[in-house]
Coordinates of C-alpha atoms (C1' of nucleotides) in Angstrom, one line a residue:
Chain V
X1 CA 125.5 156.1 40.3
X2 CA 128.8 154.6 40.4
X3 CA 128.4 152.1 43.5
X4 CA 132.1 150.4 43.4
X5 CA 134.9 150.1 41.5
X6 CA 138.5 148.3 41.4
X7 CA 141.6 149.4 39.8
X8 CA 143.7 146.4 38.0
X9 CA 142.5 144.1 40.2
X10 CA 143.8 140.5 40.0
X11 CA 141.8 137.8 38.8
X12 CA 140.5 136.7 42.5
X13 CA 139.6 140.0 43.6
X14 CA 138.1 140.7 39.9
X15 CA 136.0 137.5 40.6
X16 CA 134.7 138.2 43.6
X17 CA 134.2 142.1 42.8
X18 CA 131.9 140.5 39.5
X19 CA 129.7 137.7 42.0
X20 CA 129.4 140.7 44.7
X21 CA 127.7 142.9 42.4
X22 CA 126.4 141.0 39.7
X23 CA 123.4 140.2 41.9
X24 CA 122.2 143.4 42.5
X25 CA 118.8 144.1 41.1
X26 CA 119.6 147.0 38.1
X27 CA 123.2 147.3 39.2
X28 CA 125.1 147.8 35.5
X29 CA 128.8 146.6 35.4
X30 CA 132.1 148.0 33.1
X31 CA 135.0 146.1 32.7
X32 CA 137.6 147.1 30.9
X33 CA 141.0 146.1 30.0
X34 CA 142.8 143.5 27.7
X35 CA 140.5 140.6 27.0
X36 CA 139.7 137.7 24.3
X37 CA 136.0 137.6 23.4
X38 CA 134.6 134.3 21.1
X39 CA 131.5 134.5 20.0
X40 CA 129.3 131.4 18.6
X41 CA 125.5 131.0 17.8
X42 CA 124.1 132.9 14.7
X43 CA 127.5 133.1 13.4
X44 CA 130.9 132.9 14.9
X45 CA 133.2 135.4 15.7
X46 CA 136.9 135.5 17.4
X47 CA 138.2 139.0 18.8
X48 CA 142.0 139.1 19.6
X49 CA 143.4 140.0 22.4
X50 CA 142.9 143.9 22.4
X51 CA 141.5 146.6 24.6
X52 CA 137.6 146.7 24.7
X53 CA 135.1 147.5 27.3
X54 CA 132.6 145.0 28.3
X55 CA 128.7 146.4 29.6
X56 CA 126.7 144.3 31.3
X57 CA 123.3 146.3 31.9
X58 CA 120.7 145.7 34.3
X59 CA 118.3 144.4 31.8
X60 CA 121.0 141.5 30.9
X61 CA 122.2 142.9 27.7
X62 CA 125.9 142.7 27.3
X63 CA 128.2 144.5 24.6
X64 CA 131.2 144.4 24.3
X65 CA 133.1 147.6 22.5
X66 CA 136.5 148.4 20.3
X67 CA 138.1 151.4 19.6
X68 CA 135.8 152.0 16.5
X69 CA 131.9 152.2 16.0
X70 CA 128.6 152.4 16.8
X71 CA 128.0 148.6 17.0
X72 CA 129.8 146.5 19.6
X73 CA 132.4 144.3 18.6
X74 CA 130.3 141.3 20.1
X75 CA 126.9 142.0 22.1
X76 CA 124.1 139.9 23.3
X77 CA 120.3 141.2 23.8
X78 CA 119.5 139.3 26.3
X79 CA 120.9 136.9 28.6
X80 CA 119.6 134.0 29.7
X81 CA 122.3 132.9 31.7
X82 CA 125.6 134.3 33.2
X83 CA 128.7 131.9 34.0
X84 CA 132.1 133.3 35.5
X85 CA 134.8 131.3 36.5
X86 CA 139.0 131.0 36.8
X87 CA 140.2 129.5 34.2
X88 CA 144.0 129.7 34.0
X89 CA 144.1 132.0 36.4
X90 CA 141.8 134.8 34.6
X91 CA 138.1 135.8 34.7
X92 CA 136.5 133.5 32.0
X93 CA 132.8 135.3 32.0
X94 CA 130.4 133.2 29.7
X95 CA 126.8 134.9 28.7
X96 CA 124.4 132.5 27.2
X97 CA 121.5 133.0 25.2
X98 CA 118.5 130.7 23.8
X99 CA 116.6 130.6 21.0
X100 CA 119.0 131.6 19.9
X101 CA 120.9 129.4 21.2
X102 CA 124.5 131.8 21.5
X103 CA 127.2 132.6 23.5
X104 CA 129.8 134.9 24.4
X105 CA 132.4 134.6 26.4
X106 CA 135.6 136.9 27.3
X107 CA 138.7 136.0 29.1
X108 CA 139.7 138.7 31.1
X109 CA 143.7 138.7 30.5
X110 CA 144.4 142.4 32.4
X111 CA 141.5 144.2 33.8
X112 CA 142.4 148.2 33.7
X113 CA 139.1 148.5 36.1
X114 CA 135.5 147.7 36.7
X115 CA 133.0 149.3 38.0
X116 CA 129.9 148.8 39.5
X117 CA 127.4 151.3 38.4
X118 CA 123.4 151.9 39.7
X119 CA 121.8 154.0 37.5
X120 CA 118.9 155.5 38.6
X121 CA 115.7 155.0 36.1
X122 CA 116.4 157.4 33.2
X123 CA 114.0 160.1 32.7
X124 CA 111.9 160.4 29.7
X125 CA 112.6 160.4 26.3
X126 CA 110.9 161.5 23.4
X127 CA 112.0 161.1 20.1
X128 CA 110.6 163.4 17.5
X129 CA 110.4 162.7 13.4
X130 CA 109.7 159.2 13.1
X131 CA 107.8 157.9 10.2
X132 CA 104.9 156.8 12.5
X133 CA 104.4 160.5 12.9
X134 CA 104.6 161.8 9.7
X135 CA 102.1 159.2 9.1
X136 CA 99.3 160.9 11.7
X137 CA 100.5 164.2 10.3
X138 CA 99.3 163.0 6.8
X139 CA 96.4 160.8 8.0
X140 CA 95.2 164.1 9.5
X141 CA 96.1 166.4 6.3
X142 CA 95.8 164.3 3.6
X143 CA 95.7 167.7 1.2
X144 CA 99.4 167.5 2.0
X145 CA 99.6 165.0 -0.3
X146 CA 97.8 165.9 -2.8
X147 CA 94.3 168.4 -2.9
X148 CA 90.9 166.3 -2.6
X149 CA 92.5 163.5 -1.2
X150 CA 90.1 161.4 1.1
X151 CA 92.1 158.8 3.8
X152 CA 90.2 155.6 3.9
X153 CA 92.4 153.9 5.9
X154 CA 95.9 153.8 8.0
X155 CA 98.2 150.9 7.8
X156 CA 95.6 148.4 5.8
X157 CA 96.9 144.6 5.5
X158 CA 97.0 143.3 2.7
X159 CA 98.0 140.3 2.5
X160 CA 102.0 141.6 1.5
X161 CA 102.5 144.5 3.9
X162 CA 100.8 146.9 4.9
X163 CA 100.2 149.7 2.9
X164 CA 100.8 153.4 5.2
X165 CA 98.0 155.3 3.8
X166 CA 95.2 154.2 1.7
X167 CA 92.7 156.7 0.1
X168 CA 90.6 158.0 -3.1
X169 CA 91.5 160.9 -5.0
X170 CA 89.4 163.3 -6.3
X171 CA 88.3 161.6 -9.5
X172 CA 87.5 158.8 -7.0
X173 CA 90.6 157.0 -7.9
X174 CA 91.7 154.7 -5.1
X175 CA 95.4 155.8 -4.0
X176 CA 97.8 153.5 -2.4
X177 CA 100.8 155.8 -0.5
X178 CA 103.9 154.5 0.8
X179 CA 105.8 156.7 3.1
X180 CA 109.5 157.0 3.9
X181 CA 110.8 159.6 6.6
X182 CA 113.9 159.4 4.5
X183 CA 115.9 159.2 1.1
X184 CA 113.6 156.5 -0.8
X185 CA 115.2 153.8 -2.5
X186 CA 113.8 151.6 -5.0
X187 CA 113.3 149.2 -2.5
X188 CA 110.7 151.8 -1.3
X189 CA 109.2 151.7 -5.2
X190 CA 108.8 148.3 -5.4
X191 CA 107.3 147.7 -1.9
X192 CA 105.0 150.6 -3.6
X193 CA 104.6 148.3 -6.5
X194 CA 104.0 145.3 -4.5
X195 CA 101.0 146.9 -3.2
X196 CA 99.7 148.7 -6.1
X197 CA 99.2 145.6 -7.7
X198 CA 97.7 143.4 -4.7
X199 CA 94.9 146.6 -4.6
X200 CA 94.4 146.5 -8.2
X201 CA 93.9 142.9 -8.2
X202 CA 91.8 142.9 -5.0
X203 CA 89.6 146.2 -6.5
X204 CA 89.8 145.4 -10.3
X205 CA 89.9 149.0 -10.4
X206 CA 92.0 151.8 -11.4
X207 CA 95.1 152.0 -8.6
X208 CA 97.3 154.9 -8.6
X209 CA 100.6 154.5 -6.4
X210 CA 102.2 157.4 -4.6
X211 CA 105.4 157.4 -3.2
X212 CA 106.0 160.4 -0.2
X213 CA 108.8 160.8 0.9
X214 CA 111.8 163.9 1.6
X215 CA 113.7 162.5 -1.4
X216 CA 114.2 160.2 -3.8
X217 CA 117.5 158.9 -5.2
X218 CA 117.8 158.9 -9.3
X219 CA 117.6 155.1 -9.6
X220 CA 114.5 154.7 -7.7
X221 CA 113.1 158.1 -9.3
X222 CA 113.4 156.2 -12.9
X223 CA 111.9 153.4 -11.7
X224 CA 109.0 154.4 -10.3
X225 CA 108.3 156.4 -13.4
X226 CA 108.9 153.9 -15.5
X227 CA 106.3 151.8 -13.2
X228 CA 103.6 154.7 -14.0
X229 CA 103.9 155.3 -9.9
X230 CA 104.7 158.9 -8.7
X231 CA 106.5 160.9 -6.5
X232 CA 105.1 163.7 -3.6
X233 CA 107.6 165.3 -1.6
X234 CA 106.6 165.5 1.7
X235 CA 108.8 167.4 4.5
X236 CA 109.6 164.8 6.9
X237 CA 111.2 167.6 9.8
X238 CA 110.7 166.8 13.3
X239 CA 109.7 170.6 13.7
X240 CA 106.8 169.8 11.7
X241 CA 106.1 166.7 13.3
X242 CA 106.5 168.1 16.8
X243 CA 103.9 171.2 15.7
X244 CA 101.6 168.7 14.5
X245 CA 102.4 167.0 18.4
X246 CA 101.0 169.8 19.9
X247 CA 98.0 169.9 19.0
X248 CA 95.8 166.7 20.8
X249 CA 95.1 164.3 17.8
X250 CA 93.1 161.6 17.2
X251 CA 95.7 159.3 16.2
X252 CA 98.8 160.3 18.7
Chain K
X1 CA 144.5 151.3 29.0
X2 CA 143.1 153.3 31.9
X3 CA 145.0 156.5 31.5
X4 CA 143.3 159.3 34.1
X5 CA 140.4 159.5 35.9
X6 CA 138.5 161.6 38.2
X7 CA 135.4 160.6 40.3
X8 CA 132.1 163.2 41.2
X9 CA 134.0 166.4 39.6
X10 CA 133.0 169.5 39.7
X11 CA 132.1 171.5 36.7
X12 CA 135.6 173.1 36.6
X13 CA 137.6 170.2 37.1
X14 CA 135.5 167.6 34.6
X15 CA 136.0 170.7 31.8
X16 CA 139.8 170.7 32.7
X17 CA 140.2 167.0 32.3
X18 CA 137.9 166.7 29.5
X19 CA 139.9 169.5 27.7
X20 CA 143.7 167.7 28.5
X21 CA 142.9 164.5 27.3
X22 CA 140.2 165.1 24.3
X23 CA 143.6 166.5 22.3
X24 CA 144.8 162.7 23.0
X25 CA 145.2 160.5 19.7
X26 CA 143.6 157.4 20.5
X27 CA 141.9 158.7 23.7
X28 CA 138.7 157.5 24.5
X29 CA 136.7 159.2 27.3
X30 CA 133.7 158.0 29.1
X31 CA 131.3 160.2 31.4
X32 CA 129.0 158.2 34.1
X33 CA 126.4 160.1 35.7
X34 CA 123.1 162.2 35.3
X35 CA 122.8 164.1 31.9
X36 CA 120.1 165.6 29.4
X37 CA 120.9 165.2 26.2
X38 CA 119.5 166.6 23.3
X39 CA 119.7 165.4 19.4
X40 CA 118.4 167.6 16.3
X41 CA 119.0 166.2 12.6
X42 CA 117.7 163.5 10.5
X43 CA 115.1 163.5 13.8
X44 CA 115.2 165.0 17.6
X45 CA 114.8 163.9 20.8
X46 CA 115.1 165.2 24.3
X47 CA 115.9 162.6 26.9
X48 CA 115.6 164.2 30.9
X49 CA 117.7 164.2 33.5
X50 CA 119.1 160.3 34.1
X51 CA 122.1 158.6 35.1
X52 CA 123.7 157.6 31.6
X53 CA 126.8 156.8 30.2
X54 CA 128.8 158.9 27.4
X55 CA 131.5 157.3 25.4
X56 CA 133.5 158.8 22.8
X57 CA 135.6 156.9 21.0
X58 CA 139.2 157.8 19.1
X59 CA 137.4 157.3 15.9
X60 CA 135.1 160.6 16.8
X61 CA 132.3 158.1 17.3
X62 CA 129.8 159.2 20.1
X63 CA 127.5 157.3 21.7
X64 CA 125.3 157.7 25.0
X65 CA 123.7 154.7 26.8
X66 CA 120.9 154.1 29.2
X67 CA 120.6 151.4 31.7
X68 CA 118.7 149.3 28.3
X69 CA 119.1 147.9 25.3
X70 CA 122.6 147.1 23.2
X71 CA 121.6 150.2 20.9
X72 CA 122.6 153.9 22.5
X73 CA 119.7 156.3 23.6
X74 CA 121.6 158.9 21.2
X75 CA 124.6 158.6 19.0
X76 CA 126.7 160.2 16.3
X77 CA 128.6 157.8 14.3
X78 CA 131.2 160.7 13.4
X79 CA 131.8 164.0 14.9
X80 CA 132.6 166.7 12.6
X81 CA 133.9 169.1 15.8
X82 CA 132.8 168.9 19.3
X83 CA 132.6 172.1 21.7
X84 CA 133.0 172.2 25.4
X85 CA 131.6 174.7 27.8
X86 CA 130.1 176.0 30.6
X87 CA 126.2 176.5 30.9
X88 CA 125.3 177.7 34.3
X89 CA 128.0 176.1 36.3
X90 CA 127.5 172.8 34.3
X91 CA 129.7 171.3 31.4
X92 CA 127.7 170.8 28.2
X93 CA 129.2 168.5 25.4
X94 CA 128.3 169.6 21.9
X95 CA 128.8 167.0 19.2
X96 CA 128.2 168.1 15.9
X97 CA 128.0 166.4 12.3
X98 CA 127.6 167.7 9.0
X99 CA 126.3 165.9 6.3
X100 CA 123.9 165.2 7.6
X101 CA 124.0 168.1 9.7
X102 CA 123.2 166.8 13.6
X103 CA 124.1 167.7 17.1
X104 CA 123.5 165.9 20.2
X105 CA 124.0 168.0 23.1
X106 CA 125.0 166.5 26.9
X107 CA 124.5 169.1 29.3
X108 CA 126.5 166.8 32.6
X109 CA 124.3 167.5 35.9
X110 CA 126.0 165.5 38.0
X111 CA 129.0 163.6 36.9
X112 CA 129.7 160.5 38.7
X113 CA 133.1 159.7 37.0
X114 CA 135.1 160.7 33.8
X115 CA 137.5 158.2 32.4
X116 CA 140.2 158.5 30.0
X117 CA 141.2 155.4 28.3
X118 CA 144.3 154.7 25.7
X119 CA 143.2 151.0 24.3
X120 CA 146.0 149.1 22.6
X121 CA 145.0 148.6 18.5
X122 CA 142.6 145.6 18.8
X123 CA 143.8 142.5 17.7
X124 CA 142.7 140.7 14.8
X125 CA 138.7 140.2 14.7
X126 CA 137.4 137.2 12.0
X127 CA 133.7 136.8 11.4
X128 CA 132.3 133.4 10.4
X129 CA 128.9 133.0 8.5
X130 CA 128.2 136.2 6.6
X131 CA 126.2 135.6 4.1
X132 CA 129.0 136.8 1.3
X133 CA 130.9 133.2 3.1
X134 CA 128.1 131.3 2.0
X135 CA 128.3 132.8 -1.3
X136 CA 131.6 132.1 -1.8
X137 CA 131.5 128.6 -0.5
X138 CA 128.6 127.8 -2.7
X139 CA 130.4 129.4 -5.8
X140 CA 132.8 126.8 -5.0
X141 CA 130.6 124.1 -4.8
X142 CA 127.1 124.8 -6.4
X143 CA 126.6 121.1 -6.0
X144 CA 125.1 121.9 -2.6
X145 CA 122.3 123.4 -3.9
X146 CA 121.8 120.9 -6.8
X147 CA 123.3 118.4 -8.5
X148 CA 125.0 119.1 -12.1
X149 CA 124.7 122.9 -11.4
X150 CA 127.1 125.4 -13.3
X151 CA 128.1 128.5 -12.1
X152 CA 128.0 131.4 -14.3
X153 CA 128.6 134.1 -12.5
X154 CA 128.5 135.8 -8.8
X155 CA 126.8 138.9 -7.6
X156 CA 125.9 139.4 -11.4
X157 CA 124.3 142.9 -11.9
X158 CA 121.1 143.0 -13.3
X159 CA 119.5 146.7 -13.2
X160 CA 117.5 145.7 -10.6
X161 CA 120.3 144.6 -8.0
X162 CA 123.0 142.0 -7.9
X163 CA 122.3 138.6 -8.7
X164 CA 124.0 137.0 -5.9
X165 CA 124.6 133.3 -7.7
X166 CA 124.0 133.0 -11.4
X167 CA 123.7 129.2 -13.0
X168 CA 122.7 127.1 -15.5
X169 CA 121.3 123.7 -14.5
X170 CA 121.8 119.8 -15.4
X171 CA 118.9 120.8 -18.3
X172 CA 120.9 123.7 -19.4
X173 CA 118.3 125.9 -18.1
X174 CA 119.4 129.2 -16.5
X175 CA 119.6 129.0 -13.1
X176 CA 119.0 132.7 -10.3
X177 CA 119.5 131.7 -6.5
X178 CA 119.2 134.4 -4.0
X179 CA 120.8 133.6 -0.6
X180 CA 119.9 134.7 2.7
X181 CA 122.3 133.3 5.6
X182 CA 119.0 134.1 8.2
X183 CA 115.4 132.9 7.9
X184 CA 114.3 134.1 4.3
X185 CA 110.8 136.5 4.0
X186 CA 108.3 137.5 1.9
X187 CA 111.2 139.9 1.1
X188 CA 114.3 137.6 -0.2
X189 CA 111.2 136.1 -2.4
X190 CA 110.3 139.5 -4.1
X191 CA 113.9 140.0 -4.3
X192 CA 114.5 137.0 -6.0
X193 CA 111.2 137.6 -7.9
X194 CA 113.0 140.6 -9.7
X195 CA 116.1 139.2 -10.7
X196 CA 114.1 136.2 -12.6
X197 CA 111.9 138.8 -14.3
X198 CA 115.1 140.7 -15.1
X199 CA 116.8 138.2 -16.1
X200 CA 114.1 136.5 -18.5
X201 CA 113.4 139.7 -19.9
X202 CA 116.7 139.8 -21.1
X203 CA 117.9 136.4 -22.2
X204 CA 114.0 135.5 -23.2
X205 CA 114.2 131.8 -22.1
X206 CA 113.5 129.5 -19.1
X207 CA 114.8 131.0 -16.1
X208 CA 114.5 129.0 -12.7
X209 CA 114.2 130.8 -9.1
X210 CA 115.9 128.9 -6.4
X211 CA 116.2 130.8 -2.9
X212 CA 118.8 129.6 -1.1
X213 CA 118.4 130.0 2.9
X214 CA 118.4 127.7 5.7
X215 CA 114.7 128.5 7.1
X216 CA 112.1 130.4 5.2
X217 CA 108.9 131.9 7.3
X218 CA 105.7 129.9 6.3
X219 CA 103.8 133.3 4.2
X220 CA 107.3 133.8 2.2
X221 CA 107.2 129.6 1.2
X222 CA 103.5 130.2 0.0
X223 CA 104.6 133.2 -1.6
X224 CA 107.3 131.4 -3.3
X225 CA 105.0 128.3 -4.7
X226 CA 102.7 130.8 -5.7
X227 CA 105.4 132.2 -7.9
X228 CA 106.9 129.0 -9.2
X229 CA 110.0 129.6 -7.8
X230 CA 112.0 127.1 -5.8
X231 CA 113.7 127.2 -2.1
X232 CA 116.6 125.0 -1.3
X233 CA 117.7 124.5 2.2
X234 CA 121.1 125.7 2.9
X235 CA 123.0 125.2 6.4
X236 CA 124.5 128.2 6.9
X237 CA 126.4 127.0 9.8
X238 CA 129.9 128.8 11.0
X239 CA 131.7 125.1 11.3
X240 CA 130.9 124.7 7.4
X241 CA 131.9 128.0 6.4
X242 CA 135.1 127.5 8.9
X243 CA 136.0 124.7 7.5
X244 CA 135.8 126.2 3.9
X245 CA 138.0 129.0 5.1
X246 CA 140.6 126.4 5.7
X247 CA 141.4 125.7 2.3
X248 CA 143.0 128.7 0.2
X249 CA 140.4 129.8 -1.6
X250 CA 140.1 131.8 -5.3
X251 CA 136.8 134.2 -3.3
X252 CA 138.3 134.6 0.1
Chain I
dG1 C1' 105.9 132.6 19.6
dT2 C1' 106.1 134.2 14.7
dT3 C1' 106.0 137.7 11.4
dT4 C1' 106.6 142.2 9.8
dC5 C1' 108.6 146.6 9.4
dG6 C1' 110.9 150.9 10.8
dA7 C1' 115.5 152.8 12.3
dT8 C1' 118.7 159.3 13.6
dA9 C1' 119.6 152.4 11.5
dT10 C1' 125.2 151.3 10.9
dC11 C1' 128.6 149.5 8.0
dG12 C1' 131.2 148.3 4.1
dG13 C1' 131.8 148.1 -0.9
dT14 C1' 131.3 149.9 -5.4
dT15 C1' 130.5 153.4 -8.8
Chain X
dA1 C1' 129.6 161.8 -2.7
dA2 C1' 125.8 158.8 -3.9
dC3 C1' 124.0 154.4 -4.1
dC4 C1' 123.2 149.6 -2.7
dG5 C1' 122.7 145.6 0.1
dA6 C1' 123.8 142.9 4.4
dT7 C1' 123.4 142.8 9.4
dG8 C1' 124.8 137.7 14.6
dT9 C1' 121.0 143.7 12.6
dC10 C1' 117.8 145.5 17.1
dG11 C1' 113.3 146.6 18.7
dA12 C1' 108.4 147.1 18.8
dA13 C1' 103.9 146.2 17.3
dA14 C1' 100.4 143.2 15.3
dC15 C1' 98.7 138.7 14.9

DNA sequence: GTTTCGATATCGGTT
DNA sequence: AACCGATGTCGAAAC
């Protein structure tokens, strides 16, 4: 994995360490060290000089990362073009992107190192829990939802969103559902609304609205009741989910 | 920066140096090289054996990369304690969180290097063009959404969210404007859809609806017409918020 | 290409 | 601690 790598090089050898490598098909570079990173597209952003660590990935993302955080100080999705250069006697390397039309650029001021990394292709990855799958879950069992409920459809348009499971109840109500793997907020309630009231006025008919979710948090809970919607919990584990895997599906 | 560092350890020695430096205030470590890791919370996912990169930062912030993508294949954004051991002659890194309750678990195959890095305090990092920029440098100068406009108030709450720029216009008519420093949706028009119902519902008189943005998507401007509200084109731009920034300001 | 929506969203502010 | 809204959101799927 790791194919090369220079300790506190000087700009020169940093330079040509950076055009060496950097034209290797899914070759992945780290620099890190003291460097000044402006940003400008979007928005605009200036970063101190400071300690970060820049990542270049093979599939021309670059992120550059502080001491704190998830997110990168700066980052770029994709790059469209990469442009490195002395300037002043450090490593001025400029990543451009269009539409949007961005870039970033950091001045090297002391590399610590860099390293030149091949990763081999990662291995799978599977990701259990997501709402997508306690939607098939429920598609397949509506009764989880409520008793006698009958799916009409998954995901129907309607002109404001698409609503994540549509059905008739027992009385032969038609049911609109809107899902949330997590904590809903009552911005889940009035995308609920939103679609209640598109049915109703599409149907003429009587709507009822049914928010599933693991929780709810008080504000939204008020809400919706005072909307006339409801509330279903529905367990949202990735145990579940991954059970319900198992098992071939029509809809996995 | 670059404090230690140790390339293809063995099992023994990576657990060594991991141990002597995790103690470190302010030490970062980084771990190149094949891995499974394992997450179980709020979802779970398995990811095979792959060349990645694990970075833990001094904030307790944990993230693992793959060779795509600026987001991590598996993250914690805060470790509550982390555990170190050996699982059949292989080191295994156990992050866990609570509240929510999570683990992601790196079991290293085949470490390629292990770094541990002492970055400097960043320097200073300044953000131009947030959309609470906009909203301050249109408090100052409602004129730049419309002529003889009179600011009431900013990020008013309303029971249904925050107001974010509260007026009453050149007819004395009340004024809401929701601002989006992106391409407004179908979204920032329901948004802004609530406040004016809110906020007619309490005061009972003409209320206009002016979203404030400097693109809206083609379905969110019929959307909008549909509703009777208004959209005014706002450049968002960095330069304009920069040069705002300049002058001491009562908002900044 | 545009639009839409989910995300282990993260992150910061306020209550 | 819960709640709320913005994000340079990213990323994928549907159209």
């Amino acid at each position: 994995m790791l194919e090369d790598h220079l300790f506190r090089p000087d700009a020169v050898r940093l330079l040509e360490f950076l055009r060496t490598h950097l034209g290797g098909r899914g070759t992945m570079i780290q620099i890190g060290g003291a460097m000044e990173i402006v940003y400008h597209g979007r928005a605009a952003s200036t970063a101190d000089a400071g300690d970060y660590l820049l990542l270049l990935k093979p599939d021309a993302s670059l992120q550059v990362h502080a001491a704190r955080g998830i997110k990168p100080l700066n980052w770029q999705p994709r790059i469209d073009a990469l442009d490195l250069h002395l300037d002043d006697g450090r490593v001025a390397l400029t990543a451009e992107r269009r539409s949007p039309l961005e870039i970033v650029r950091a001045t090297v001021l002391e590399p610590a190192f860099v390293l030149a990394l091949t990763p081999r292709d990662e291995g799978g990855f599977v990701l259990q829990g997501s709402e997508a799958q306690l939607r098939n879950l429920l598609a397949k069992r509506p009764e989880l939802i409520e008793e006698g409920l009958e799916l009409l459809d998954v995901e129907l348009p309607t002109g404001v969103g698409g609503v994540d499971l549509y059905a008739r109840d027992a009385e032969g109500r038609l049911v609109v559902v809107e899902l949330k793997r997590g904590r809903a907020t009552h911005e889940a309630v009035h995308q609920l609304q939103r679609y209640v009231g598109r049915v109703r006025d599409e149907t003429g008919g009587t709507v009822r609205g049914i928010l599933a979710a693991p929780e709810i948090t008080a504000p939204a809970r008020t809400r919706l009741t005072e909307l006339g919607l409801e509330f279903r919990e529905v367990t949202a584990t990735p145990d579940e989910a991954a059970v319900d895997l198992e098992q071939p599906g029509l809809f996995d």
